[in-house]
């Protein structure tokens, strides 16, 4: 089946530093990838949609300069949390779809970010 | 705007008992509806989905869901729960061709042996 990986699975960083999270589709080419944020005991909130080779589309209220998304290839998308602060601590999850019009998203296992 | 409500935050059932997880949605057009399961350390796994056609949808692991337009519901059911079914379950509505997902807040299922 379609597998999506994320790296790292957890990261701790100091306030003011930047953190990069990778999302890879291991056995398929992902034309579209999505980034979600999940707070404890809460639902997943869509942050942005990225298509290979084009700029990401951010959801309302998500700071594009804070959360930089790059989808440089059909198997890799990255989320960089810039100048991280404790309120950015969360569980970040990516998903990928394999083609235009394809409906099934395959989710990565998530990355736990803790900002001290 | 679309929304999803999962009224039950926690549910506990005995192993072997039947299960029903509730999901209500709000969306102006015909919805794409999904149920996902999330286990610790693993990514969300798709259990089943509804786009059109038969309102009773069969999924993996013995789960099924019924779409009821009149009630704006898409409840998940399983006739006999196994201990390995303990996990967090999310209902979602998809827009924008089904890709843009709005999730409910999830239901944590505990299975008593």
PDB file of C-alpha atoms in Angstrom:
ATOM      1  CA  UNK A   1       0.000   0.000   0.000  1.00  0.00           C
ATOM      2  CA  UNK A   2       0.888   3.649  -0.206  1.00  0.00           C
ATOM      3  CA  UNK A   3       3.296   4.689   2.521  1.00  0.00           C
ATOM      4  CA  UNK A   4       4.085   8.172   3.720  1.00  0.00           C
ATOM      5  CA  UNK A   5       6.938   8.814   6.100  1.00  0.00           C
ATOM      6  CA  UNK A   6       7.843  11.823   8.194  1.00  0.00           C
ATOM      7  CA  UNK A   7      11.155  12.825   9.651  1.00  0.00           C
ATOM      8  CA  UNK A   8      11.866  13.460  12.409  1.00  0.00           C
ATOM      9  CA  UNK A   9       9.189  11.741  14.458  1.00  0.00           C
ATOM     10  CA  UNK A  10       9.838  14.139  17.302  1.00  0.00           C
ATOM     11  CA  UNK A  11      11.963  17.216  17.786  1.00  0.00           C
ATOM     12  CA  UNK A  12      12.739  19.557  20.645  1.00  0.00           C
ATOM     13  CA  UNK A  13      14.126  22.982  19.887  1.00  0.00           C
ATOM     14  CA  UNK A  14      14.828  26.278  21.587  1.00  0.00           C
ATOM     15  CA  UNK A  15      12.609  29.283  21.095  1.00  0.00           C
ATOM     16  CA  UNK A  16      13.718  31.392  18.136  1.00  0.00           C
ATOM     17  CA  UNK A  17      15.226  28.575  16.127  1.00  0.00           C
ATOM     18  CA  UNK A  18      13.850  27.048  12.929  1.00  0.00           C
ATOM     19  CA  UNK A  19      12.834  23.445  12.464  1.00  0.00           C
ATOM     20  CA  UNK A  20      12.374  21.522   9.231  1.00  0.00           C
ATOM     21  CA  UNK A  21      10.032  18.554   8.942  1.00  0.00           C
ATOM     22  CA  UNK A  22      10.166  16.242   5.946  1.00  0.00           C
ATOM     23  CA  UNK A  23       7.279  14.337   4.412  1.00  0.00           C
ATOM     24  CA  UNK A  24       8.043  11.641   1.860  1.00  0.00           C
ATOM     25  CA  UNK A  25       5.856   9.396  -0.243  1.00  0.00           C
ATOM     26  CA  UNK A  26       7.830   6.162  -0.338  1.00  0.00           C
ATOM     27  CA  UNK A  27       6.179   4.126  -3.051  1.00  0.00           C
ATOM     28  CA  UNK A  28       4.178   6.578  -5.118  1.00  0.00           C
ATOM     29  CA  UNK A  29       4.458  10.007  -6.634  1.00  0.00           C
ATOM     30  CA  UNK A  30       2.482  12.613  -4.767  1.00  0.00           C
ATOM     31  CA  UNK A  31       1.132  15.429  -6.887  1.00  0.00           C
ATOM     32  CA  UNK A  32      -0.418  17.025  -3.832  1.00  0.00           C
ATOM     33  CA  UNK A  33       0.593  16.992  -0.214  1.00  0.00           C
ATOM     34  CA  UNK A  34      -1.214  18.437   2.771  1.00  0.00           C
ATOM     35  CA  UNK A  35       0.042  19.665   6.109  1.00  0.00           C
ATOM     36  CA  UNK A  36      -2.086  19.431   9.225  1.00  0.00           C
ATOM     37  CA  UNK A  37      -1.650  20.490  12.794  1.00  0.00           C
ATOM     38  CA  UNK A  38      -3.143  18.563  15.681  1.00  0.00           C
ATOM     39  CA  UNK A  39      -3.371  19.911  19.197  1.00  0.00           C
ATOM     40  CA  UNK A  40      -3.707  17.494  22.118  1.00  0.00           C
ATOM     41  CA  UNK A  41      -7.164  15.964  22.328  1.00  0.00           C
ATOM     42  CA  UNK A  42      -8.255  17.962  19.305  1.00  0.00           C
ATOM     43  CA  UNK A  43      -8.865  17.420  15.669  1.00  0.00           C
ATOM     44  CA  UNK A  44      -6.554  17.844  12.723  1.00  0.00           C
ATOM     45  CA  UNK A  45      -6.578  21.310  11.259  1.00  0.00           C
ATOM     46  CA  UNK A  46      -5.510  21.753   7.660  1.00  0.00           C
ATOM     47  CA  UNK A  47      -2.684  24.258   7.433  1.00  0.00           C
ATOM     48  CA  UNK A  48      -1.798  24.231   3.768  1.00  0.00           C
ATOM     49  CA  UNK A  49      -1.934  22.382   0.495  1.00  0.00           C
ATOM     50  CA  UNK A  50       1.158  22.001  -1.625  1.00  0.00           C
ATOM     51  CA  UNK A  51       1.441  20.944  -5.217  1.00  0.00           C
ATOM     52  CA  UNK A  52       4.720  19.862  -6.712  1.00  0.00           C
ATOM     53  CA  UNK A  53       6.499  22.758  -8.333  1.00  0.00           C
ATOM     54  CA  UNK A  54       4.147  25.489  -7.207  1.00  0.00           C
ATOM     55  CA  UNK A  55       3.568  27.656  -4.182  1.00  0.00           C
ATOM     56  CA  UNK A  56       1.602  26.256  -1.306  1.00  0.00           C
ATOM     57  CA  UNK A  57      -1.924  27.394  -0.602  1.00  0.00           C
ATOM     58  CA  UNK A  58      -2.391  28.314   3.037  1.00  0.00           C
ATOM     59  CA  UNK A  59      -5.595  28.134   5.013  1.00  0.00           C
ATOM     60  CA  UNK A  60      -6.997  31.263   6.548  1.00  0.00           C
ATOM     61  CA  UNK A  61      -5.192  32.204   9.724  1.00  0.00           C
ATOM     62  CA  UNK A  62      -2.013  30.274   8.935  1.00  0.00           C
ATOM     63  CA  UNK A  63       1.053  32.495   8.675  1.00  0.00           C
ATOM     64  CA  UNK A  64       2.844  31.646   5.455  1.00  0.00           C
ATOM     65  CA  UNK A  65       6.040  33.359   6.626  1.00  0.00           C
ATOM     66  CA  UNK A  66       6.021  31.310   9.807  1.00  0.00           C
ATOM     67  CA  UNK A  67       5.284  27.964   8.198  1.00  0.00           C
ATOM     68  CA  UNK A  68       7.301  27.626   5.014  1.00  0.00           C
ATOM     69  CA  UNK A  69       6.289  24.780   2.752  1.00  0.00           C
ATOM     70  CA  UNK A  70       8.330  23.484  -0.143  1.00  0.00           C
ATOM     71  CA  UNK A  71       7.215  20.711  -2.479  1.00  0.00           C
ATOM     72  CA  UNK A  72      10.296  20.360  -4.614  1.00  0.00           C
ATOM     73  CA  UNK A  73       9.699  16.885  -5.960  1.00  0.00           C
ATOM     74  CA  UNK A  74       6.913  14.386  -6.407  1.00  0.00           C
ATOM     75  CA  UNK A  75       8.038  12.473  -3.341  1.00  0.00           C
ATOM     76  CA  UNK A  76       9.108  15.165  -0.905  1.00  0.00           C
ATOM     77  CA  UNK A  77       7.488  18.095   0.820  1.00  0.00           C
ATOM     78  CA  UNK A  78       9.019  20.015   3.692  1.00  0.00           C
ATOM     79  CA  UNK A  79       7.514  22.199   6.396  1.00  0.00           C
ATOM     80  CA  UNK A  80       9.835  24.667   8.079  1.00  0.00           C
ATOM     81  CA  UNK A  81       8.674  26.304  11.269  1.00  0.00           C
ATOM     82  CA  UNK A  82      10.631  29.544  11.399  1.00  0.00           C
ATOM     83  CA  UNK A  83      11.526  31.356  14.594  1.00  0.00           C
ATOM     84  CA  UNK A  84       9.624  28.791  16.594  1.00  0.00           C
ATOM     85  CA  UNK A  85       7.928  29.729  19.835  1.00  0.00           C
ATOM     86  CA  UNK A  86       6.332  27.586  22.540  1.00  0.00           C
ATOM     87  CA  UNK A  87       2.882  28.150  21.046  1.00  0.00           C
ATOM     88  CA  UNK A  88       4.081  26.388  17.890  1.00  0.00           C
ATOM     89  CA  UNK A  89       4.476  23.191  19.893  1.00  0.00           C
ATOM     90  CA  UNK A  90       2.128  20.692  18.345  1.00  0.00           C
ATOM     91  CA  UNK A  91       1.786  17.495  16.364  1.00  0.00           C
ATOM     92  CA  UNK A  92       2.328  18.086  12.652  1.00  0.00           C
ATOM     93  CA  UNK A  93       0.962  15.576  10.182  1.00  0.00           C
ATOM     94  CA  UNK A  94       1.360  15.393   6.433  1.00  0.00           C
ATOM     95  CA  UNK A  95      -0.650  13.502   3.875  1.00  0.00           C
ATOM     96  CA  UNK A  96      -0.310  12.834   0.184  1.00  0.00           C
ATOM     97  CA  UNK A  97      -2.482  11.967  -2.763  1.00  0.00           C
ATOM     98  CA  UNK A  98      -1.206  10.161  -5.780  1.00  0.00           C
ATOM     99  CA  UNK A  99      -2.895  11.925  -8.649  1.00  0.00           C
ATOM    100  CA  UNK A 100      -5.122  14.675  -9.881  1.00  0.00           C
ATOM    101  CA  UNK A 101      -8.667  14.063  -8.754  1.00  0.00           C
ATOM    102  CA  UNK A 102      -7.598  11.233  -6.500  1.00  0.00           C
ATOM    103  CA  UNK A 103      -9.518  11.329  -3.296  1.00  0.00           C
ATOM    104  CA  UNK A 104      -7.672   9.076  -0.898  1.00  0.00           C
ATOM    105  CA  UNK A 105      -5.086  10.763   1.286  1.00  0.00           C
ATOM    106  CA  UNK A 106      -2.316   8.685   2.797  1.00  0.00           C
ATOM    107  CA  UNK A 107      -1.097  10.055   6.085  1.00  0.00           C
ATOM    108  CA  UNK A 108       2.310  10.140   7.638  1.00  0.00           C
ATOM    109  CA  UNK A 109       2.811   9.141  11.286  1.00  0.00           C
ATOM    110  CA  UNK A 110       3.281  12.718  12.398  1.00  0.00           C
ATOM    111  CA  UNK A 111       6.039  14.809  13.988  1.00  0.00           C
ATOM    112  CA  UNK A 112       5.863  15.981  17.576  1.00  0.00           C
ATOM    113  CA  UNK A 113       7.400  19.454  17.918  1.00  0.00           C
ATOM    114  CA  UNK A 114       8.220  20.845  21.329  1.00  0.00           C
ATOM    115  CA  UNK A 115       9.574  24.368  21.550  1.00  0.00           C
ATOM    116  CA  UNK A 116      11.231  25.268  24.833  1.00  0.00           C
TER     117      UNK A 116
ATOM    118  CA  UNK B   1     -18.479  26.383   5.602  1.00  0.00           C
ATOM    119  CA  UNK B   2     -18.417  22.686   6.228  1.00  0.00           C
ATOM    120  CA  UNK B   3     -18.168  21.168   9.683  1.00  0.00           C
ATOM    121  CA  UNK B   4     -18.144  17.760  11.337  1.00  0.00           C
ATOM    122  CA  UNK B   5     -19.433  16.874  14.775  1.00  0.00           C
ATOM    123  CA  UNK B   6     -18.524  13.756  16.677  1.00  0.00           C
ATOM    124  CA  UNK B   7     -20.634  13.991  19.821  1.00  0.00           C
ATOM    125  CA  UNK B   8     -18.867  11.249  21.754  1.00  0.00           C
ATOM    126  CA  UNK B   9     -15.391  12.103  22.982  1.00  0.00           C
ATOM    127  CA  UNK B  10     -14.859   8.740  24.671  1.00  0.00           C
ATOM    128  CA  UNK B  11     -16.607   5.410  24.237  1.00  0.00           C
ATOM    129  CA  UNK B  12     -15.910   2.201  26.117  1.00  0.00           C
ATOM    130  CA  UNK B  13     -17.214  -1.146  24.909  1.00  0.00           C
ATOM    131  CA  UNK B  14     -16.559  -4.721  25.874  1.00  0.00           C
ATOM    132  CA  UNK B  15     -14.731  -6.944  23.459  1.00  0.00           C
ATOM    133  CA  UNK B  16     -17.237  -8.755  21.276  1.00  0.00           C
ATOM    134  CA  UNK B  17     -19.896  -6.109  21.707  1.00  0.00           C
ATOM    135  CA  UNK B  18     -21.250  -4.045  18.850  1.00  0.00           C
ATOM    136  CA  UNK B  19     -20.055  -0.516  18.217  1.00  0.00           C
ATOM    137  CA  UNK B  20     -21.543   2.613  16.727  1.00  0.00           C
ATOM    138  CA  UNK B  21     -19.613   5.884  16.493  1.00  0.00           C
ATOM    139  CA  UNK B  22     -21.655   8.919  15.597  1.00  0.00           C
ATOM    140  CA  UNK B  23     -20.797  11.552  13.041  1.00  0.00           C
ATOM    141  CA  UNK B  24     -22.873  14.496  11.853  1.00  0.00           C
ATOM    142  CA  UNK B  25     -21.792  16.840   9.140  1.00  0.00           C
ATOM    143  CA  UNK B  26     -22.782  20.186   7.757  1.00  0.00           C
ATOM    144  CA  UNK B  27     -22.167  20.877   4.093  1.00  0.00           C
ATOM    145  CA  UNK B  28     -24.232  22.545   1.415  1.00  0.00           C
ATOM    146  CA  UNK B  29     -23.583  20.092  -1.390  1.00  0.00           C
ATOM    147  CA  UNK B  30     -23.254  16.341  -1.689  1.00  0.00           C
ATOM    148  CA  UNK B  31     -20.504  15.443   0.720  1.00  0.00           C
ATOM    149  CA  UNK B  32     -17.527  13.230   0.401  1.00  0.00           C
ATOM    150  CA  UNK B  33     -17.366  11.444   3.752  1.00  0.00           C
ATOM    151  CA  UNK B  34     -14.546   9.529   5.350  1.00  0.00           C
ATOM    152  CA  UNK B  35     -13.733   7.609   8.497  1.00  0.00           C
ATOM    153  CA  UNK B  36     -10.123   7.371   9.613  1.00  0.00           C
ATOM    154  CA  UNK B  37      -8.526   5.563  12.532  1.00  0.00           C
ATOM    155  CA  UNK B  38      -5.449   6.848  14.341  1.00  0.00           C
ATOM    156  CA  UNK B  39      -3.309   4.592  16.481  1.00  0.00           C
ATOM    157  CA  UNK B  40      -0.379   5.851  18.545  1.00  0.00           C
ATOM    158  CA  UNK B  41       2.771   6.133  16.466  1.00  0.00           C
ATOM    159  CA  UNK B  42       0.946   5.459  13.238  1.00  0.00           C
ATOM    160  CA  UNK B  43      -0.537   7.631  10.569  1.00  0.00           C
ATOM    161  CA  UNK B  44      -4.244   7.967  10.057  1.00  0.00           C
ATOM    162  CA  UNK B  45      -5.589   4.980   8.198  1.00  0.00           C
ATOM    163  CA  UNK B  46      -8.630   5.191   5.950  1.00  0.00           C
ATOM    164  CA  UNK B  47     -11.389   2.833   7.079  1.00  0.00           C
ATOM    165  CA  UNK B  48     -13.963   3.709   4.448  1.00  0.00           C
ATOM    166  CA  UNK B  49     -15.348   6.497   2.330  1.00  0.00           C
ATOM    167  CA  UNK B  50     -18.586   7.566   0.727  1.00  0.00           C
ATOM    168  CA  UNK B  51     -18.914   9.586  -2.440  1.00  0.00           C
ATOM    169  CA  UNK B  52     -22.169   8.456  -4.005  1.00  0.00           C
ATOM    170  CA  UNK B  53     -24.238   5.387  -4.683  1.00  0.00           C
ATOM    171  CA  UNK B  54     -25.083   2.803  -2.066  1.00  0.00           C
ATOM    172  CA  UNK B  55     -25.525   4.540   1.255  1.00  0.00           C
ATOM    173  CA  UNK B  56     -24.162   1.583   3.199  1.00  0.00           C
ATOM    174  CA  UNK B  57     -20.428   1.496   2.781  1.00  0.00           C
ATOM    175  CA  UNK B  58     -18.190  -1.399   3.675  1.00  0.00           C
ATOM    176  CA  UNK B  59     -14.682  -0.762   4.849  1.00  0.00           C
ATOM    177  CA  UNK B  60     -11.643  -2.520   6.134  1.00  0.00           C
ATOM    178  CA  UNK B  61     -11.357  -4.403   9.430  1.00  0.00           C
ATOM    179  CA  UNK B  62     -15.063  -5.259   9.426  1.00  0.00           C
ATOM    180  CA  UNK B  63     -16.286  -1.676   9.688  1.00  0.00           C
ATOM    181  CA  UNK B  64     -19.228  -0.233   7.838  1.00  0.00           C
ATOM    182  CA  UNK B  65     -20.907   3.165   7.741  1.00  0.00           C
ATOM    183  CA  UNK B  66     -24.294   4.368   6.624  1.00  0.00           C
ATOM    184  CA  UNK B  67     -24.886   7.716   4.968  1.00  0.00           C
ATOM    185  CA  UNK B  68     -28.225   9.251   5.920  1.00  0.00           C
ATOM    186  CA  UNK B  69     -28.806  12.466   4.055  1.00  0.00           C
ATOM    187  CA  UNK B  70     -31.985  13.318   5.974  1.00  0.00           C
ATOM    188  CA  UNK B  71     -30.080  13.202   9.248  1.00  0.00           C
ATOM    189  CA  UNK B  72     -26.776  14.559   7.905  1.00  0.00           C
ATOM    190  CA  UNK B  73     -25.126  11.588   9.506  1.00  0.00           C
ATOM    191  CA  UNK B  74     -22.452   9.074   8.635  1.00  0.00           C
ATOM    192  CA  UNK B  75     -22.217   6.715  11.596  1.00  0.00           C
ATOM    193  CA  UNK B  76     -19.564   4.048  11.811  1.00  0.00           C
ATOM    194  CA  UNK B  77     -20.498   0.559  12.959  1.00  0.00           C
ATOM    195  CA  UNK B  78     -18.893  -2.759  13.732  1.00  0.00           C
ATOM    196  CA  UNK B  79     -20.867  -5.804  14.854  1.00  0.00           C
ATOM    197  CA  UNK B  80     -18.178  -7.257  17.119  1.00  0.00           C
ATOM    198  CA  UNK B  81     -15.318  -5.192  18.484  1.00  0.00           C
ATOM    199  CA  UNK B  82     -11.829  -6.614  18.964  1.00  0.00           C
ATOM    200  CA  UNK B  83      -9.335  -5.358  21.534  1.00  0.00           C
ATOM    201  CA  UNK B  84      -7.114  -4.189  18.681  1.00  0.00           C
ATOM    202  CA  UNK B  85      -9.819  -1.737  17.615  1.00  0.00           C
ATOM    203  CA  UNK B  86      -8.948   0.532  20.533  1.00  0.00           C
ATOM    204  CA  UNK B  87      -7.833   3.782  18.913  1.00  0.00           C
ATOM    205  CA  UNK B  88      -8.979   7.272  17.987  1.00  0.00           C
ATOM    206  CA  UNK B  89     -11.544   7.503  15.224  1.00  0.00           C
ATOM    207  CA  UNK B  90     -12.049  10.564  13.065  1.00  0.00           C
ATOM    208  CA  UNK B  91     -14.896  11.397  10.751  1.00  0.00           C
ATOM    209  CA  UNK B  92     -14.145  13.839   7.949  1.00  0.00           C
ATOM    210  CA  UNK B  93     -15.946  15.637   5.157  1.00  0.00           C
ATOM    211  CA  UNK B  94     -14.098  16.332   1.954  1.00  0.00           C
ATOM    212  CA  UNK B  95     -14.637  19.313  -0.289  1.00  0.00           C
ATOM    213  CA  UNK B  96     -12.796  20.632  -3.317  1.00  0.00           C
ATOM    214  CA  UNK B  97     -13.222  17.349  -5.135  1.00  0.00           C
ATOM    215  CA  UNK B  98     -12.847  15.400  -1.921  1.00  0.00           C
ATOM    216  CA  UNK B  99      -9.268  16.331  -1.192  1.00  0.00           C
ATOM    217  CA  UNK B 100      -9.745  19.146   1.289  1.00  0.00           C
ATOM    218  CA  UNK B 101     -10.673  17.433   4.526  1.00  0.00           C
ATOM    219  CA  UNK B 102     -12.414  18.877   7.539  1.00  0.00           C
ATOM    220  CA  UNK B 103     -12.156  16.566  10.515  1.00  0.00           C
ATOM    221  CA  UNK B 104     -14.315  16.067  13.542  1.00  0.00           C
ATOM    222  CA  UNK B 105     -12.766  16.177  16.979  1.00  0.00           C
ATOM    223  CA  UNK B 106     -12.469  12.421  17.176  1.00  0.00           C
ATOM    224  CA  UNK B 107     -13.816   9.647  19.370  1.00  0.00           C
ATOM    225  CA  UNK B 108     -11.456   7.712  21.598  1.00  0.00           C
ATOM    226  CA  UNK B 109     -12.492   4.066  21.712  1.00  0.00           C
ATOM    227  CA  UNK B 110     -11.532   1.911  24.650  1.00  0.00           C
ATOM    228  CA  UNK B 111     -12.145  -1.818  24.547  1.00  0.00           C
ATOM    229  CA  UNK B 112     -12.552  -3.726  27.781  1.00  0.00           C
ATOM    230  CA  UNK B 113     -11.471  -7.335  27.809  1.00  0.00           C
TER     231      UNK B 113
END
